[in-house]
Amino acid sequence: MVIDSTRMKSLADRLAVDEVKGRSLWADARKRFLKNKAAVGGLIVLLLVLVFAAFGGTIAQYSNEELDFSIMGQIAEKGGPSLANGHYFGTDDLGRDLFARTVQGTQISLAVGIVGSAIAVLVGTFYGAFAGYVGGRTDNIMMRTVDILMSIPYMFVLILLLVVFGRSIIMLFVGIGLISWLDMSRIVRGQTLSLKHKEFIEAAEATGVSRLIIIRRHIVPNLLGVVAVYATLLVPLMILTESFISFLGLGVQEPLTSWGALISEGSGTLNYGTYWQLAFPLFFFVITLFAFFFVGDGLRDALDPKDR
Amino acid sequence: MLAFIAKRLAIAVPTLLLLVVFSFLLMHAAPGGPFTSERGLPPAVLANLNAKYGLDQPMWRQMTTYVWGIVSHFDFGPSFIYKDRTVNEIIAQGFPVTLTYGSISFVVAVLTGVGLGVSAAIWHNSWLDYLAVGISIGAQVLPNFVMAPILVLVFTLWLGWLPGGGWEGGQWQYVIMPVVALSTSFMASIARITRSSMLEVMNSNHIRTAKAKGLPMRKVILRHALKPAMLPVVSYLGPAFVTMITGSVVVDMYFSTGGIGKAFVDSALNRDYAVMMGVTILVGTLTVLFNLLVDVLYAWIDPKIRY
């Protein structure tokens, strides 16, 4: 039997061509995310705010602690935003450069938001995944604990903590971290319950993989989408919490500052006509929160295809 | 139903006990006693003070006395800073104020939020819908501590229509701004939740049936759509209540309304632990009771829940 070598060759060629590349879940999600204009806009704004926080300090003409004696006492007349004297955002009530202060406040507020959210991701994911996967009485006790903790007016307890142990940024992180994971653990538990009886988990169980490894290797990676969405939406909530406490004058202490503290200072001096002291911090606060909410919504649409 | 309430109470009581014990331990973990001052008191005076406030007793005794005082006759003990006032007096002074503007804000937020959400869902994709969505997105980033200065800037400093603070026994012009500042973000959240749940309900089978049998639209909405659409809103009311009571602290500070929020922040700055604990426990109790109420309401609305 003669083999048609040319046809054989073309067959071989065709087989050698790479398979059409499958699109992963993440590639699909990225595509959907990039189509969402509000989410992309939010992401750009966030990047700009990050750049502002990271490099704003190098543009500032003054440090955040320096008092400008040429302006002191005449803040309302001379302290306004001006390019000429280098106070791009004006000065605060004591004659400190508001640009430098806003940069610093942005750094702290973002740090609080991101750290709070990161704690929520770490603790909440494992707590929720463990409770959901193990189930039974353990689950019941763990989730009742979360219920109890959630019905405590945490802001009051947080302020109590800050007053008793001294107001420091570390204490603020601890306090915010203590409460931020509760919601996350509930969401993660719900997701875990729905994953638990899937075939691949059964397969892992059948081959004798231990519980902790199943949680780490099989459950948690499948939760990442939900966790990413919720973590993004949690950052603005943490920023709001911190700003709330700082607004009351119970948060970060001088010379450190945050958006909440700056908004508080700015709103305290409204009577003197120094509107910029409120306007600049408020502007950064509002656009950042907006951006986080839009990015979070975009991520949710992108990662959760059934919810559309 | 009674069994259901009993079950919820079984969670509520340990929650409150936990809160009391936790804040009590925190207070005792604080460095220095309440009478430690820079000048330093003579030891005899200090011993007398400690005896008066029961601080010379062992800790478990102090704790049981404190808890028993609260449980048996709602007594939070004396203030540590104001020697002639008890915590009860301080709270009693501020509480009616907080209750007044708090409940008005709550009603305003729920009514306008539900109204806005329902009309947005009924006239889906109309200008009203876009307006409602716009407001609810915008108000998400306008929490009370941002609303308060903006309101004062516009209505007091620019327009001069409303007083910038004070309470004056709750005359209407003093109540407006606290209520608006406190309710805006909740109004927005409630509107958003109502809109999406109403949209879902309006597309469900029983509404189609109601429409098909020729009921007028008004009746379809009031009789058939509103009740199931309210479920997510009701479950939001619990967290909303907590956040609102927290927000009252900002309102008290910014508008000088003199509610319990003021007492709380003053005591936080003065380190008056007794008042702080009293307010925290009071707020905790209110929260737990309110959550109980919400649960009962939810069970009553939702036909799927059997207790």
Coordinates of N, CA, C and O in Angstrom, one line a residue, chain A residues 144 147-157 159-167 178 239-245 247-250 259-260 263-264 266-268 270-273 275 278 282 285-291 293-294 297, chain B residues 8 11 14-15 18-19 22-23 26-27 29-31 137-146 148-150 152-153 157-158 242-243 245-250 253-254 261 264-265 267-269 271 273 276-277 279-280 283-284 287-288 291:
Chain A
R144 N -21.7 31.3 64.9 CA -22.4 32.0 66.0 C -21.5 33.1 66.6 O -21.9 34.2 67.0
D147 N -21.6 36.0 64.5 CA -22.9 36.7 64.7 C -22.8 37.6 65.9 O -23.2 38.7 65.9
I148 N -22.2 37.0 67.0 CA -22.1 37.7 68.3 C -21.2 39.0 68.1 O -21.6 40.1 68.4
L149 N -20.1 38.7 67.5 CA -19.1 39.8 67.3 C -19.7 40.9 66.4 O -19.5 42.1 66.6
M150 N -20.5 40.5 65.4 CA -21.1 41.5 64.5 C -22.2 42.4 65.1 O -22.4 43.5 64.7
S151 N -22.8 41.8 66.2 CA -23.9 42.7 66.8 C -23.3 43.6 67.9 O -24.1 44.2 68.5
I152 N -22.0 43.6 68.0 CA -21.4 44.6 68.9 C -21.2 45.9 68.2 O -20.7 45.9 67.1
P153 N -21.6 47.0 68.8 CA -21.3 48.3 68.1 C -19.8 48.6 68.1 O -19.3 49.2 69.0
Y154 N -19.2 48.1 67.0 CA -17.7 48.0 67.0 C -17.0 49.4 67.1 O -15.9 49.5 67.7
M155 N -17.7 50.4 66.6 CA -17.0 51.7 66.6 C -16.7 52.2 68.0 O -15.7 52.7 68.3
F156 N -17.7 51.9 68.9 CA -17.6 52.3 70.3 C -16.4 51.5 70.9 O -15.6 52.0 71.7
V157 N -16.4 50.2 70.6 CA -15.4 49.3 71.2 C -14.0 49.7 70.7 O -13.0 49.8 71.4
I159 N -13.1 52.7 69.7 CA -12.7 54.0 70.4 C -12.2 53.6 71.8 O -11.2 54.2 72.3
L160 N -12.9 52.8 72.4 CA -12.5 52.3 73.8 C -11.1 51.8 73.8 O -10.3 52.1 74.6
L161 N -10.8 50.9 72.8 CA -9.5 50.3 72.6 C -8.4 51.4 72.4 O -7.4 51.4 73.0
L162 N -8.8 52.4 71.5 CA -7.8 53.4 71.2 C -7.5 54.3 72.4 O -6.4 54.7 72.7
V163 N -8.5 54.5 73.3 CA -8.3 55.4 74.4 C -7.5 54.6 75.5 O -6.6 55.1 76.1
V164 N -7.9 53.3 75.7 CA -7.2 52.6 76.7 C -5.8 52.3 76.4 O -4.9 52.5 77.2
F165 N -5.5 51.9 75.2 CA -4.1 51.5 74.9 C -3.3 52.5 74.2 O -2.3 52.3 73.6
G166 N -3.9 53.7 74.2 CA -3.1 54.8 73.6 C -3.4 54.9 72.1 O -3.6 53.8 71.4
R167 N -3.5 56.1 71.6 CA -3.8 56.2 70.1 C -2.5 56.1 69.3 O -1.7 57.0 69.3
L178 N -9.5 43.8 63.7 CA -10.3 42.9 64.5 C -11.7 42.7 64.0 O -12.3 41.7 64.2
I239 N -11.3 52.8 54.9 CA -10.9 54.2 54.9 C -12.0 55.0 55.6 O -11.7 56.0 56.3
L240 N -13.3 54.7 55.3 CA -14.4 55.4 56.0 C -14.3 55.3 57.5 O -14.4 56.3 58.2
T241 N -14.0 54.1 58.0 CA -13.9 53.8 59.4 C -12.8 54.7 60.0 O -13.0 55.4 61.0
E242 N -11.7 54.6 59.4 CA -10.5 55.4 59.9 C -10.8 56.9 59.9 O -10.5 57.6 60.9
S243 N -11.4 57.3 58.8 CA -11.7 58.8 58.7 C -12.7 59.2 59.8 O -12.6 60.3 60.3
F244 N -13.6 58.3 60.0 CA -14.7 58.6 61.0 C -14.0 58.8 62.4 O -14.2 59.8 63.0
I245 N -13.1 57.9 62.7 CA -12.4 58.0 64.0 C -11.5 59.2 64.1 O -11.5 60.0 65.1
F247 N -11.9 61.9 62.3 CA -12.8 63.1 62.3 C -13.1 63.5 63.8 O -13.2 64.7 64.1
L248 N -13.3 62.5 64.6 CA -13.7 62.8 66.0 C -12.4 63.2 66.8 O -12.5 63.5 68.0
G249 N -11.3 63.2 66.2 CA -10.0 63.5 66.9 C -9.5 62.4 67.7 O -8.8 62.6 68.6
L250 N -10.0 61.2 67.4 CA -9.6 60.0 68.2 C -8.7 59.1 67.4 O -8.3 58.0 67.9
W259 N -7.0 61.5 55.9 CA -8.0 62.3 55.3 C -9.1 62.7 56.3 O -9.5 63.9 56.3
G260 N -9.5 61.8 57.2 CA -10.5 62.2 58.2 C -10.0 63.3 59.0 O -10.8 64.3 59.3
I263 N -10.1 66.5 56.9 CA -11.5 67.0 56.7 C -12.0 67.6 58.0 O -12.6 68.6 57.9
S264 N -11.7 67.0 59.1 CA -12.1 67.5 60.4 C -11.5 68.9 60.6 O -12.2 69.9 60.9
G266 N -10.3 71.0 58.3 CA -10.9 71.9 57.3 C -12.3 72.3 57.6 O -12.6 73.5 57.5
S267 N -13.1 71.4 58.2 CA -14.5 71.8 58.5 C -14.5 72.6 59.7 O -15.5 73.4 59.9
G268 N -13.5 72.5 60.6 CA -13.5 73.3 61.8 C -13.2 74.8 61.5 O -13.5 75.7 62.3
L270 N -14.1 76.4 58.6 CA -14.9 77.0 57.5 C -15.3 78.4 57.8 O -15.4 79.2 56.9
N271 N -15.6 78.7 59.1 CA -16.1 80.0 59.5 C -15.1 81.1 59.0 O -15.5 82.2 58.8
Y272 N -13.8 80.8 58.9 CA -12.9 81.9 58.6 C -12.7 82.0 57.1 O -11.9 82.8 56.6
G273 N -13.5 81.3 56.3 CA -13.5 81.4 54.8 C -12.3 80.7 54.2 O -12.0 81.0 53.0
Y275 N -11.9 77.9 52.6 CA -12.6 76.7 52.0 C -11.6 75.6 51.5 O -11.9 74.5 51.5
L278 N -10.8 72.5 53.5 CA -11.8 71.3 53.4 C -11.8 70.7 52.0 O -11.8 69.5 51.8
L282 N -11.1 66.7 51.0 CA -12.4 66.1 50.6 C -12.4 65.6 49.2 O -12.9 64.5 48.9
F285 N -10.5 62.3 49.1 CA -11.3 61.3 49.8 C -12.4 60.8 48.9 O -12.6 59.6 48.6
V286 N -13.2 61.7 48.3 CA -14.4 61.4 47.5 C -13.9 60.6 46.2 O -14.5 59.6 45.9
I287 N -12.9 61.1 45.5 CA -12.6 60.4 44.2 C -12.1 59.0 44.5 O -12.3 58.1 43.8
T288 N -11.3 58.9 45.6 CA -10.7 57.6 45.9 C -11.9 56.6 46.2 O -11.9 55.5 45.7
L289 N -12.8 57.0 47.1 CA -13.9 56.1 47.4 C -14.7 55.7 46.2 O -15.0 54.6 46.0
F290 N -15.0 56.7 45.4 CA -15.7 56.5 44.1 C -15.0 55.4 43.3 O -15.5 54.4 42.8
A291 N -13.7 55.7 43.2 CA -12.9 54.8 42.3 C -12.9 53.4 42.8 O -13.1 52.4 42.1
F293 N -15.2 52.0 44.7 CA -16.5 51.4 44.5 C -16.7 50.9 43.0 O -17.2 49.8 42.8
F294 N -16.3 51.8 42.1 CA -16.4 51.4 40.7 C -15.6 50.2 40.3 O -16.0 49.3 39.6
D297 N -17.2 47.1 41.8 CA -18.4 46.7 41.0 C -17.9 46.1 39.7 O -18.5 45.1 39.2
Chain B
R8 N -33.5 33.7 69.7 CA -32.7 34.9 69.4 C -32.2 35.5 70.7 O -31.1 36.0 70.8
I11 N -29.0 34.1 72.0 CA -27.8 34.7 71.5 C -27.6 36.1 72.0 O -26.5 36.5 72.3
P14 N -25.8 36.4 75.8 CA -24.3 36.2 75.9 C -23.6 37.3 75.1 O -22.5 37.7 75.6
T15 N -24.2 37.9 74.1 CA -23.5 39.0 73.4 C -23.3 40.1 74.3 O -22.3 40.7 74.4
L18 N -20.8 39.4 77.0 CA -19.5 39.5 76.4 C -19.0 41.0 76.3 O -17.9 41.3 76.7
L19 N -19.9 41.8 75.9 CA -19.6 43.2 75.7 C -19.3 43.8 77.1 O -18.3 44.6 77.2
F22 N -15.9 42.4 78.3 CA -14.8 42.8 77.5 C -14.5 44.3 77.9 O -13.3 44.6 78.1
S23 N -15.5 45.2 77.9 CA -15.2 46.6 78.2 C -14.7 46.7 79.6 O -13.8 47.6 79.9
L26 N -11.1 45.7 79.6 CA -10.3 46.8 78.9 C -10.0 47.9 79.8 O -8.9 48.4 79.9
M27 N -11.1 48.3 80.5 CA -10.9 49.4 81.4 C -9.9 49.2 82.5 O -9.1 50.0 82.8
A29 N -7.4 47.1 82.1 CA -6.1 46.9 81.5 C -5.4 48.3 81.2 O -4.2 48.3 81.0
A30 N -6.2 49.3 81.3 CA -5.6 50.7 81.1 C -4.5 51.0 82.1 O -4.7 50.7 83.3
P31 N -3.4 51.5 81.6 CA -2.3 51.9 82.5 C -2.8 53.0 83.4 O -3.4 53.9 83.0
I137 N -25.5 56.4 44.2 CA -24.0 56.3 44.0 C -23.3 57.4 44.7 O -22.3 57.3 45.4
G138 N -23.8 58.6 44.5 CA -23.2 59.8 45.0 C -23.1 59.8 46.5 O -22.1 60.1 47.1
A139 N -24.3 59.4 47.1 CA -24.4 59.5 48.6 C -23.5 58.4 49.2 O -23.3 58.5 50.4
Q140 N -23.1 57.4 48.5 CA -22.2 56.4 49.1 C -20.9 57.0 49.6 O -20.4 56.5 50.6
V141 N -20.5 58.0 48.9 CA -19.2 58.6 49.4 C -19.5 59.9 50.2 O -18.5 60.6 50.5
L142 N -20.7 60.1 50.6 CA -21.0 61.2 51.5 C -21.5 60.8 52.9 O -22.6 60.9 53.2
P143 N -20.6 60.2 53.7 CA -21.0 59.8 55.0 C -21.3 61.0 55.8 O -20.9 62.1 55.4
N144 N -21.8 60.8 57.0 CA -22.3 61.9 57.9 C -21.2 63.0 58.1 O -21.4 64.1 58.1
F145 N -19.9 62.5 58.3 CA -18.9 63.5 58.6 C -18.4 64.3 57.4 O -17.7 65.3 57.6
V146 N -18.9 63.9 56.2 CA -18.6 64.7 55.0 C -19.9 65.6 54.8 O -19.7 66.8 54.5
A148 N -22.0 66.8 57.0 CA -22.2 67.8 58.0 C -21.5 69.1 57.7 O -22.1 70.2 57.6
P149 N -20.1 69.1 57.4 CA -19.5 70.3 57.0 C -20.1 70.9 55.7 O -20.2 72.2 55.6
I150 N -20.4 70.1 54.7 CA -21.0 70.6 53.5 C -22.3 71.3 53.7 O -22.5 72.4 53.2
V152 N -23.3 72.7 56.5 CA -23.1 74.0 57.2 C -22.6 75.0 56.3 O -23.0 76.2 56.3
L153 N -21.7 74.6 55.4 CA -21.1 75.5 54.4 C -22.2 76.2 53.6 O -22.3 77.4 53.4
L157 N -23.4 79.1 56.1 CA -22.5 80.2 55.8 C -22.9 80.9 54.5 O -22.8 82.1 54.4
W158 N -23.3 80.2 53.5 CA -23.6 80.8 52.2 C -25.1 81.4 52.2 O -25.3 82.5 51.9
V242 N -27.0 50.2 63.6 CA -25.7 50.3 64.3 C -24.9 51.5 63.7 O -24.4 52.3 64.5
T243 N -24.8 51.6 62.4 CA -24.0 52.6 61.8 C -24.6 54.0 62.1 O -23.9 55.0 62.2
I245 N -26.4 54.9 64.8 CA -26.1 55.3 66.2 C -24.7 55.7 66.3 O -24.4 56.6 67.1
T246 N -23.8 55.1 65.5 CA -22.4 55.5 65.5 C -22.3 56.9 64.9 O -21.5 57.7 65.4
G247 N -23.0 57.1 63.8 CA -23.0 58.4 63.2 C -23.5 59.5 64.1 O -23.1 60.7 63.9
S248 N -24.4 59.2 65.0 CA -24.9 60.2 65.9 C -23.7 60.9 66.7 O -23.9 62.0 67.1
V249 N -22.6 60.1 66.8 CA -21.5 60.7 67.5 C -21.0 61.9 66.7 O -20.7 63.0 67.3
V250 N -20.9 61.8 65.4 CA -20.4 62.9 64.6 C -21.4 64.0 64.6 O -21.0 65.2 64.7
M253 N -21.0 65.9 67.8 CA -19.8 66.7 67.8 C -19.9 67.9 66.9 O -19.6 69.0 67.3
Y254 N -20.4 67.7 65.7 CA -20.4 68.8 64.7 C -21.4 69.8 64.9 O -21.2 71.0 64.8
G261 N -23.6 61.0 72.0 CA -22.3 60.9 71.3 C -21.3 61.9 71.9 O -20.2 61.6 72.1
F264 N -20.0 60.5 75.0 CA -19.0 59.5 74.7 C -17.7 60.1 74.3 O -16.6 59.7 74.8
V265 N -17.6 61.0 73.4 CA -16.4 61.5 72.9 C -15.7 62.3 74.1 O -14.5 62.2 74.3
S267 N -16.0 61.8 77.2 CA -15.4 60.8 78.2 C -14.2 60.1 77.6 O -13.2 59.8 78.3
A268 N -14.2 59.9 76.2 CA -13.0 59.3 75.6 C -11.8 60.2 75.7 O -10.7 59.7 76.0
L269 N -12.0 61.5 75.5 CA -10.9 62.4 75.6 C -10.5 62.6 77.1 O -9.3 62.9 77.4
R271 N -10.8 60.4 79.4 CA -10.5 59.0 80.0 C -11.5 58.7 81.1 O -11.1 58.2 82.1
Y273 N -13.6 56.4 82.0 CA -14.0 55.1 81.6 C -15.4 54.7 81.9 O -16.1 54.0 81.2
M276 N -17.7 56.0 79.3 CA -17.5 55.3 78.1 C -18.2 53.9 78.1 O -18.9 53.5 77.2
M277 N -18.0 53.2 79.2 CA -18.5 51.8 79.3 C -20.1 51.9 79.3 O -20.7 51.1 78.7
V279 N -22.1 54.1 78.0 CA -22.6 54.4 76.7 C -22.4 53.2 75.8 O -23.4 52.8 75.1
T280 N -21.3 52.6 75.8 CA -21.0 51.4 75.0 C -22.1 50.3 75.3 O -22.7 49.7 74.4
V283 N -25.6 51.4 74.1 CA -25.7 51.2 72.6 C -25.7 49.8 72.2 O -26.5 49.4 71.4
G284 N -24.9 48.9 72.9 CA -24.9 47.5 72.6 C -26.3 46.9 72.9 O -26.8 46.1 72.1
T287 N -28.7 48.0 70.2 CA -28.4 47.3 69.0 C -29.0 45.8 69.0 O -29.7 45.4 68.1
V288 N -28.7 45.2 70.1 CA -29.2 43.8 70.2 C -30.7 43.7 70.2 O -31.3 42.9 69.4
N291 N -31.9 44.4 66.6 CA -31.7 43.3 65.7 C -32.7 42.2 66.0 O -33.2 41.6 65.0

